Coordinates of C-alpha atoms and ligand atoms in Angstrom, one line a residue:
M1 CA 23.2 8.1 -9.7
T2 CA 19.4 7.7 -10.0
S3 CA 17.1 10.7 -9.5
L4 CA 13.7 9.5 -8.4
L5 CA 10.3 11.1 -8.2
V6 CA 8.2 9.1 -5.7
T7 CA 4.6 10.0 -5.9
G8 CA 2.5 9.3 -2.8
G9 CA 5.7 8.9 -0.8
A10 CA 4.0 10.1 2.4
G11 CA 1.6 7.2 2.4
F12 CA 2.1 3.7 3.9
I13 CA 4.1 1.9 1.2
G14 CA 5.6 5.1 -0.3
A15 CA 7.1 6.1 3.0
N16 CA 8.5 2.6 3.6
F17 CA 9.9 2.7 0.0
V18 CA 11.8 6.0 0.3
Q19 CA 13.3 4.9 3.6
Y20 CA 14.3 1.6 2.0
W21 CA 15.8 3.4 -1.0
A22 CA 17.7 5.9 1.1
R23 CA 19.2 3.1 3.1
N24 CA 20.2 1.1 0.1
Y25 CA 21.2 3.8 -2.4
P26 CA 22.4 6.7 -0.2
G27 CA 23.9 8.6 -3.1
D28 CA 20.6 8.9 -5.0
K29 CA 18.3 11.9 -5.2
I30 CA 14.8 11.3 -3.9
V31 CA 12.0 13.8 -4.5
V32 CA 8.7 12.9 -2.8
L33 CA 5.5 14.5 -4.3
D34 CA 2.5 14.0 -2.1
A35 CA -0.8 15.9 -1.8
L36 CA -1.1 14.9 1.9
T37 CA -4.6 13.6 1.7
Y38 CA -6.0 12.0 4.9
A39 CA -3.7 9.1 4.1
G40 CA -0.5 11.1 3.7
N41 CA 1.6 11.9 6.6
Q42 CA 4.9 13.8 6.7
A43 CA 5.6 12.3 10.1
S44 CA 6.3 9.1 8.2
L45 CA 9.2 10.8 6.5
V46 CA 10.9 12.1 9.6
P47 CA 13.7 9.5 9.4
L48 CA 14.7 11.1 6.1
A49 CA 14.9 14.7 7.4
S50 CA 18.6 14.9 7.4
H51 CA 19.2 12.7 4.3
P52 CA 21.2 14.8 1.8
G53 CA 19.5 13.7 -1.4
F54 CA 15.9 13.9 0.0
R55 CA 13.3 16.6 -0.7
F56 CA 9.6 16.7 0.1
V57 CA 7.2 18.6 -2.3
H58 CA 3.6 19.2 -1.2
G59 CA 1.6 18.9 -4.4
D60 CA -0.8 17.0 -6.6
I61 CA 0.1 14.5 -9.4
R62 CA -2.6 16.3 -11.5
D63 CA -0.7 19.6 -11.3
R64 CA 1.1 19.3 -14.7
E65 CA 2.9 22.6 -14.3
L66 CA 4.4 21.5 -11.0
V67 CA 5.4 18.1 -12.2
T68 CA 7.0 19.5 -15.4
K69 CA 9.1 21.9 -13.3
L70 CA 10.2 19.1 -11.0
L71 CA 11.2 16.8 -13.8
I72 CA 13.2 19.5 -15.5
D73 CA 14.7 21.3 -12.5
D74 CA 15.7 18.2 -10.6
K75 CA 16.6 16.2 -13.7
L76 CA 14.5 13.3 -12.6
D77 CA 15.0 10.1 -14.6
T78 CA 12.9 7.6 -12.6
I79 CA 9.3 7.8 -11.3
V80 CA 7.9 5.4 -8.8
H81 CA 4.2 6.0 -8.8
F82 CA 2.4 5.1 -5.6
A83 CA 0.0 8.1 -5.3
A84 CA -3.5 6.8 -5.2
E85 CA -6.7 6.5 -3.2
S86 CA -6.2 3.0 -1.7
H87 CA -9.0 2.0 0.6
V88 CA -11.7 -0.3 -0.9
D89 CA -14.4 0.7 1.7
R90 CA -14.0 4.4 0.9
S91 CA -14.2 3.6 -2.8
I92 CA -17.5 1.9 -2.2
L93 CA -18.9 4.8 -0.2
E94 CA -17.4 7.7 -2.2
P95 CA -15.8 6.6 -5.5
D96 CA -15.2 10.1 -6.9
A97 CA -11.7 10.7 -5.6
F98 CA -10.6 7.3 -6.9
I99 CA -11.5 8.2 -10.4
Q100 CA -9.9 11.7 -10.0
T101 CA -6.6 10.5 -8.6
N102 CA -6.1 6.9 -9.7
V103 CA -7.4 7.4 -13.3
M104 CA -7.1 11.1 -14.1
G105 CA -4.0 11.6 -11.9
T106 CA -2.1 8.7 -13.6
Y107 CA -3.2 10.1 -17.0
D108 CA -1.9 13.6 -16.1
L109 CA 1.3 12.2 -14.9
L110 CA 1.9 10.1 -18.0
E111 CA 1.1 13.1 -20.2
T112 CA 3.5 15.3 -18.4
V113 CA 6.2 12.7 -18.5
R114 CA 5.7 12.1 -22.2
K115 CA 6.0 15.8 -22.9
V116 CA 9.2 16.2 -20.8
W117 CA 10.9 12.9 -21.3
L118 CA 10.0 12.0 -24.8
E119 CA 9.4 15.4 -26.6
R120 CA 11.8 17.9 -24.9
D121 CA 15.3 18.2 -26.4
A122 CA 17.1 17.6 -23.2
A123 CA 15.1 14.5 -22.5
P124 CA 17.1 11.7 -20.7
S125 CA 17.8 8.8 -23.0
T126 CA 17.2 6.4 -20.2
H127 CA 14.2 6.8 -18.0
R128 CA 11.7 4.6 -16.1
F129 CA 8.1 5.1 -15.1
H130 CA 7.3 2.4 -12.6
H131 CA 3.6 2.0 -11.7
V132 CA 2.7 0.4 -8.4
S133 CA -0.5 -1.5 -8.7
T134 CA -2.5 -4.2 -7.0
D135 CA -3.7 -7.8 -7.3
E136 CA -7.3 -6.6 -7.0
V137 CA -7.3 -5.8 -10.7
Y138 CA -7.6 -9.6 -11.3
G139 CA -10.9 -9.9 -9.4
T140 CA -11.7 -12.7 -7.0
L141 CA -10.8 -16.4 -6.7
G142 CA -12.6 -19.5 -5.6
P143 CA -11.1 -22.0 -3.1
D144 CA -9.6 -24.2 -5.9
D145 CA -8.6 -21.6 -8.4
D146 CA -5.0 -21.1 -9.5
A147 CA -3.3 -18.0 -8.1
F148 CA -3.2 -14.8 -10.3
T149 CA -0.5 -14.8 -12.9
E150 CA 0.5 -11.8 -15.1
E151 CA -1.7 -13.5 -17.8
T152 CA -4.9 -13.6 -15.6
P153 CA -7.6 -11.5 -17.4
Y154 CA -8.5 -8.3 -15.6
A155 CA -11.9 -8.5 -13.7
P156 CA -11.9 -5.6 -11.1
N157 CA -14.9 -5.7 -8.7
S158 CA -14.7 -2.6 -6.6
P159 CA -14.5 1.1 -7.8
Y160 CA -11.0 1.1 -6.3
A161 CA -9.9 -2.0 -8.3
A162 CA -11.5 -0.6 -11.4
S163 CA -9.7 2.7 -11.1
K164 CA -6.4 0.8 -10.6
A165 CA -7.1 -1.4 -13.6
A166 CA -7.8 1.7 -15.7
S167 CA -4.5 3.2 -14.6
D168 CA -2.6 0.0 -15.5
H169 CA -4.1 0.1 -19.0
L170 CA -3.0 3.7 -19.5
V171 CA 0.6 2.9 -18.4
R172 CA 0.7 -0.1 -20.8
A173 CA -0.7 2.1 -23.6
Y174 CA 1.9 4.8 -23.1
H175 CA 4.6 2.1 -23.6
H176 CA 3.0 0.6 -26.6
T177 CA 2.1 3.8 -28.4
Y178 CA 4.8 6.3 -27.4
G179 CA 7.7 4.1 -26.3
L180 CA 7.7 5.3 -22.7
Q181 CA 9.9 3.0 -20.7
V182 CA 7.4 1.6 -18.1
S183 CA 7.1 -1.3 -15.7
T184 CA 4.1 -2.3 -13.5
S185 CA 4.0 -4.4 -10.4
N186 CA 0.8 -5.9 -9.1
C187 CA 1.1 -6.7 -5.4
S188 CA -0.9 -8.5 -2.7
N189 CA -1.9 -7.1 0.7
N190 CA 0.9 -5.3 2.5
Y191 CA 1.3 -4.8 6.3
G192 CA 3.9 -3.2 8.5
P193 CA 5.0 0.2 9.9
Y194 CA 3.2 3.4 8.9
H195 CA 0.1 1.5 7.9
F196 CA -3.0 3.7 8.2
P197 CA -5.3 2.2 10.9
E198 CA -8.3 1.9 8.5
K199 CA -6.9 -1.3 7.0
L200 CA -7.4 -4.7 8.6
I201 CA -4.2 -5.3 10.5
P202 CA -3.4 -1.9 12.0
L203 CA -7.1 -1.2 12.7
M204 CA -7.4 -4.5 14.7
I205 CA -4.2 -3.7 16.7
V206 CA -5.4 -0.1 17.5
N207 CA -8.9 -1.3 18.5
A208 CA -7.5 -4.1 20.6
L209 CA -5.2 -1.7 22.5
T210 CA -7.9 0.9 23.0
G211 CA -10.7 -1.5 23.9
K212 CA -12.9 -0.9 20.9
P213 CA -14.9 -3.6 18.9
M214 CA -12.8 -5.5 16.3
P215 CA -15.1 -5.5 13.3
V216 CA -14.9 -8.6 11.1
Y217 CA -16.8 -8.3 7.9
G218 CA -19.2 -11.2 7.1
D219 CA -18.0 -14.5 8.5
G220 CA -14.3 -13.7 8.3
S221 CA -13.6 -16.4 5.8
N222 CA -12.2 -14.1 3.1
I223 CA -8.6 -14.8 2.2
R224 CA -5.8 -12.4 1.4
D225 CA -2.1 -13.1 0.5
W226 CA -0.1 -11.1 3.0
L227 CA 3.4 -9.5 2.4
Y228 CA 5.5 -7.5 4.8
V229 CA 5.9 -4.1 3.3
E230 CA 9.7 -4.1 3.1
D231 CA 9.5 -7.2 0.9
H232 CA 7.2 -5.3 -1.5
C233 CA 9.9 -2.5 -1.6
R234 CA 12.5 -5.1 -2.3
G235 CA 10.4 -6.4 -5.2
I236 CA 9.9 -2.9 -6.7
D237 CA 13.6 -2.2 -6.4
L238 CA 14.3 -5.4 -8.5
V239 CA 11.8 -4.5 -11.1
I240 CA 13.1 -1.0 -11.5
R241 CA 16.7 -2.0 -11.7
K242 CA 16.5 -5.3 -13.5
G243 CA 13.0 -5.8 -14.8
R244 CA 12.2 -5.6 -18.6
T245 CA 10.5 -2.5 -19.8
G246 CA 6.9 -2.8 -20.8
E247 CA 6.5 -5.8 -18.5
T248 CA 4.3 -6.5 -15.6
Y249 CA 5.5 -8.4 -12.5
N250 CA 3.3 -9.9 -9.7
I251 CA 4.6 -9.6 -6.2
G252 CA 3.2 -11.7 -3.4
G253 CA 4.0 -13.2 0.0
N254 CA 3.0 -16.8 -0.6
H255 CA 1.1 -16.4 2.6
E256 CA -2.7 -16.9 2.2
R257 CA -4.7 -16.4 5.4
N258 CA -8.3 -15.8 6.1
N259 CA -9.3 -12.7 8.0
I260 CA -10.7 -14.3 11.2
S261 CA -7.5 -16.3 11.7
I262 CA -5.4 -13.1 11.4
V263 CA -7.7 -11.3 13.8
R264 CA -7.4 -14.2 16.3
E265 CA -3.6 -14.2 15.9
I266 CA -3.4 -10.5 16.7
C267 CA -5.6 -11.2 19.8
S268 CA -3.3 -13.9 21.1
L269 CA -0.2 -11.9 20.3
I270 CA -1.6 -9.0 22.3
D271 CA -2.6 -11.3 25.2
R272 CA 0.9 -12.7 25.4
R273 CA 2.5 -9.2 25.3
F274 CA 0.4 -8.0 28.2
E275 CA 1.3 -11.2 30.1
H276 CA 5.0 -10.5 29.7
D277 CA 5.0 -6.7 30.1
S278 CA 2.9 -5.5 33.0
G279 CA 3.6 -1.9 32.0
L280 CA 1.2 -2.3 29.0
S281 CA -1.8 -2.6 31.4
R282 CA -1.0 0.8 32.8
I283 CA -0.7 2.4 29.3
Y284 CA -3.7 0.6 27.7
K285 CA -6.2 0.5 30.5
E286 CA -9.1 -0.1 28.1
S287 CA -7.6 -3.2 26.5
P288 CA -9.2 -6.4 27.7
P289 CA -6.0 -8.1 29.0
A290 CA -5.5 -5.0 31.3
S291 CA -8.4 -6.3 33.3
G292 CA -7.7 -10.0 32.9
K293 CA -10.0 -10.6 29.9
A294 CA -9.0 -12.1 26.6
T295 CA -8.6 -9.7 23.7
D296 CA -10.8 -11.8 21.4
S297 CA -13.8 -10.7 23.5
L298 CA -13.7 -7.6 21.3
I299 CA -14.3 -9.5 18.1
S300 CA -17.5 -8.4 16.5
F301 CA -18.9 -9.8 13.3
V302 CA -20.4 -7.0 11.2
K303 CA -22.3 -6.6 7.9
D304 CA -20.2 -7.7 4.9
R305 CA -18.5 -5.3 2.5
P306 CA -20.6 -5.0 -0.6
G307 CA -19.1 -7.1 -3.5
H308 CA -16.5 -8.4 -1.1
D309 CA -13.8 -10.3 -3.1
W310 CA -13.5 -13.7 -1.5
R311 CA -9.9 -14.7 -2.2
Y312 CA -6.7 -13.2 -3.6
A313 CA -3.6 -15.2 -4.2
I314 CA -0.4 -14.3 -6.2
D315 CA 1.7 -16.5 -8.3
A316 CA 5.0 -14.7 -8.1
S317 CA 7.0 -17.2 -10.2
K318 CA 7.8 -14.7 -12.9
I319 CA 9.6 -12.2 -10.6
E320 CA 11.2 -15.1 -8.7
S321 CA 12.6 -16.8 -11.8
E322 CA 13.5 -13.7 -13.8
L323 CA 14.7 -11.4 -11.1
G324 CA 15.6 -13.7 -8.2
Y325 CA 12.9 -12.3 -5.9
E326 CA 12.1 -13.9 -2.6
P327 CA 10.2 -12.5 0.4
Q328 CA 12.4 -12.4 3.5
E329 CA 9.9 -11.9 6.3
D330 CA 7.5 -14.7 7.4
F331 CA 4.1 -13.7 8.5
E332 CA 4.4 -14.5 12.2
S333 CA 7.6 -12.5 12.7
G334 CA 6.3 -9.7 10.4
L335 CA 3.1 -9.4 12.5
A336 CA 5.2 -9.3 15.7
R337 CA 7.4 -6.6 14.2
T338 CA 4.3 -4.7 13.2
L339 CA 2.9 -4.8 16.8
D340 CA 6.3 -3.8 18.2
W341 CA 6.3 -0.8 15.9
M342 CA 2.7 0.2 16.8
L343 CA 3.6 0.0 20.5
A344 CA 6.8 2.1 20.0
N345 CA 5.0 4.7 17.8
E346 CA 1.7 5.4 19.6
P347 CA 1.9 9.2 18.9
W348 CA 2.0 8.4 15.2
W349 CA -1.2 6.4 15.1
R350 CA -3.0 8.5 17.6
A351 CA -2.3 11.6 15.4
V352 CA -3.5 10.0 12.2
M353 CA -6.7 8.7 13.8
D354 CA -9.0 11.7 14.4
G355 CA -11.9 9.4 15.1
S356 CA -14.3 10.9 12.6
Y357 CA -13.5 8.4 9.9
R358 CA -14.2 5.3 12.0
D359 CA -17.5 6.8 13.3
W360 CA -18.6 7.4 9.8
I361 CA -17.6 3.9 8.5
D362 CA -19.3 2.3 11.6
T363 CA -22.6 3.7 10.5
Q364 CA -22.2 1.8 7.2
Y365 CA -21.1 -1.5 8.6
E366 CA -23.4 -1.9 11.7
T367 CA -23.0 -5.0 13.7
S368 CA -24.9 -7.9 12.2
Ligands
NAD401 P1 -1.9 5.1 1.0 O1 -3.4 5.4 0.9 O2 -1.4 4.8 2.4 O3 -1.1 6.3 0.5 C1 -1.4 7.0 -0.7 C2 -0.6 8.3 -0.7 O4 -0.9 9.0 -2.0 C3 -0.9 9.3 0.4 O5 0.3 9.8 0.9 C4 -1.7 10.4 -0.3 O6 -1.5 11.7 0.4 C5 -1.1 10.4 -1.7 N1 -2.0 10.9 -2.7 C6 -3.3 10.6 -2.9 N2 -3.8 11.4 -3.9 C7 -2.8 12.1 -4.4 C8 -2.7 13.0 -5.5 N3 -3.7 13.4 -6.2 N4 -1.5 13.6 -5.7 C9 -0.4 13.3 -4.9 N5 -0.4 12.5 -3.9 C10 -1.6 11.9 -3.6 O7 -1.7 4.0 0.0 P2 -0.7 2.7 0.1 O8 -1.4 1.6 0.8 O9 0.7 3.2 0.6 O10 -0.6 2.3 -1.4 C11 0.3 2.9 -2.3 C12 0.1 2.3 -3.7 O11 0.3 0.9 -3.7 C13 -1.3 2.5 -4.3 O12 -1.2 2.8 -5.6 C14 -2.0 1.2 -4.1 O13 -3.0 1.0 -5.1 C15 -0.8 0.2 -4.2 N6 -1.0 -1.0 -3.5 C16 -1.3 -1.0 -2.1 C17 -1.3 -2.3 -1.5 C18 -1.6 -2.3 0.0 O14 -1.7 -3.4 0.6 N7 -1.7 -1.2 0.7 C19 -1.1 -3.4 -2.1 C20 -0.8 -3.4 -3.5 C21 -0.7 -2.2 -4.2
DAU402 O1 -4.7 -6.8 -2.3 C1 -4.1 -5.5 -2.4 C2 -5.0 -4.5 -1.7 O2 -5.0 -4.8 -0.3 C3 -4.5 -3.1 -2.0 O3 -4.6 -2.8 -3.4 C4 -5.4 -2.1 -1.2 O4 -4.9 -0.8 -1.4 C5 -5.4 -2.5 0.2 O5 -6.2 -1.6 1.0 C6 -5.8 -3.9 0.4 O6 -7.2 -4.1 0.1 P1 -8.2 -5.0 1.0 O7 -9.5 -4.6 0.9 O8 -7.8 -6.4 0.9 O9 -7.6 -4.6 2.5 P2 -8.3 -4.2 3.9 O10 -7.3 -4.1 4.9 O11 -9.3 -3.1 3.7 O12 -9.2 -5.6 4.2 C7 -8.5 -6.8 4.3 C8 -9.6 -7.8 4.5 O13 -10.2 -7.6 5.8 C9 -10.8 -7.7 3.6 O14 -11.3 -9.0 3.3 C10 -11.8 -7.0 4.3 C11 -11.6 -7.4 5.8 N1 -11.9 -6.3 6.8 C12 -11.3 -5.1 6.6 C13 -11.6 -4.1 7.5 C14 -11.0 -2.7 7.3 C15 -12.6 -6.6 7.9 O15 -13.1 -7.8 8.1 N2 -12.8 -5.7 8.8 C16 -12.3 -4.4 8.7 O16 -12.6 -3.5 9.6

């Protein structure tokens, strides 16, 4: 039996991960530690409420006393570290929290773990600290550049990416210097259920349904490599169970798309849904198709993100060949599943959007 500490388990990927883990390893203990920032939501953990091995702890990864107690009392042998500030636009506007949580928080966690797992008498002989990181640490690519491999030099461009790069280096150093059994995964853009509607895909869906402008930064030509969140969870699972300690694995979807094509695809998906389900026009009266208009009438090109990385692409051949990884969801079906989830879980996204964040960010990215 594995006893997991999942930091940031009330966030988007963390919540998907603990649900995935509970489904696949029902006998394991899962302790979620989450500070419940604006991005953390206990409602995303409701499906685990009656799961016997599950426990939620409201707390901060920087609280060394609390983490020490959890590691000892719950005899935790595996950490999956998701907790972070994750939104690039916020990091540009207010970088402070990114340094505090992503850099200092990861450092606090590593120090606590080192003291408990490596120095305490009763330390478990086998343990694993898995660090969840991003492809953004590698910087940006041109149209003809090769995709990022694990050997690509780090070149982070936003405060978010720089803070994640710093945390990756700390994790590596704790393996090299102290022998902590670590692994790191660097993943591309995720999408799917429980995605906070400040990120491209859920924001576009919510705005389309509620009749608000769909803000595309710059000319919409920027490219990301999209991965359905459950496929990311599957990749992390493989790395934890079978990956070599001290190693880094890139995880990606092999699905590069530019932003404007994604936004247009969301628009036509929504148009088709309204056509086939007349009930939607009664629920989402402000959405263009409710009054016979096309959803893409909401697309609005706005000022570009400062320092906007142009292209990310992942070369996932290492995890594929070493661990047999393969994404299972293709983009079209994953996007349709995501829209289904959003339509079936309106109370979830209405509750997490209090409106003030979008008003604030709109003042920074006024229509060009
Ligand atoms: P998220 O913003 O949705 O969730 C982050 C969670 O961390 C929230 O629940 C928040 O409350 C919690 N948290 C923040 N600060 C904390 C602290 N000091 N102590 C305890 N908990 C704290 O993020 P996400 O999109 O789920 O990303 C999770 C991880 O995956 C991050 O490390 C991110 O860098 C990485 N990642 C994300 C993506 C993506 O596309 N979203 C892709 C690759 C890697
Ligand atoms: O690549 C992995 C990263 O993907 C993760 O590490 C980050 O945590 C995650 O937030 C994500 O970063 P991005 O900046 O790529 O994601 P975001 O959804 O914010 O933006 C995706 C693209 O869409 C990007 O080119 C900016 C653009 N965009 C975004 C928003 C929110 C718009 O054009 N309009 C928008 O309103």
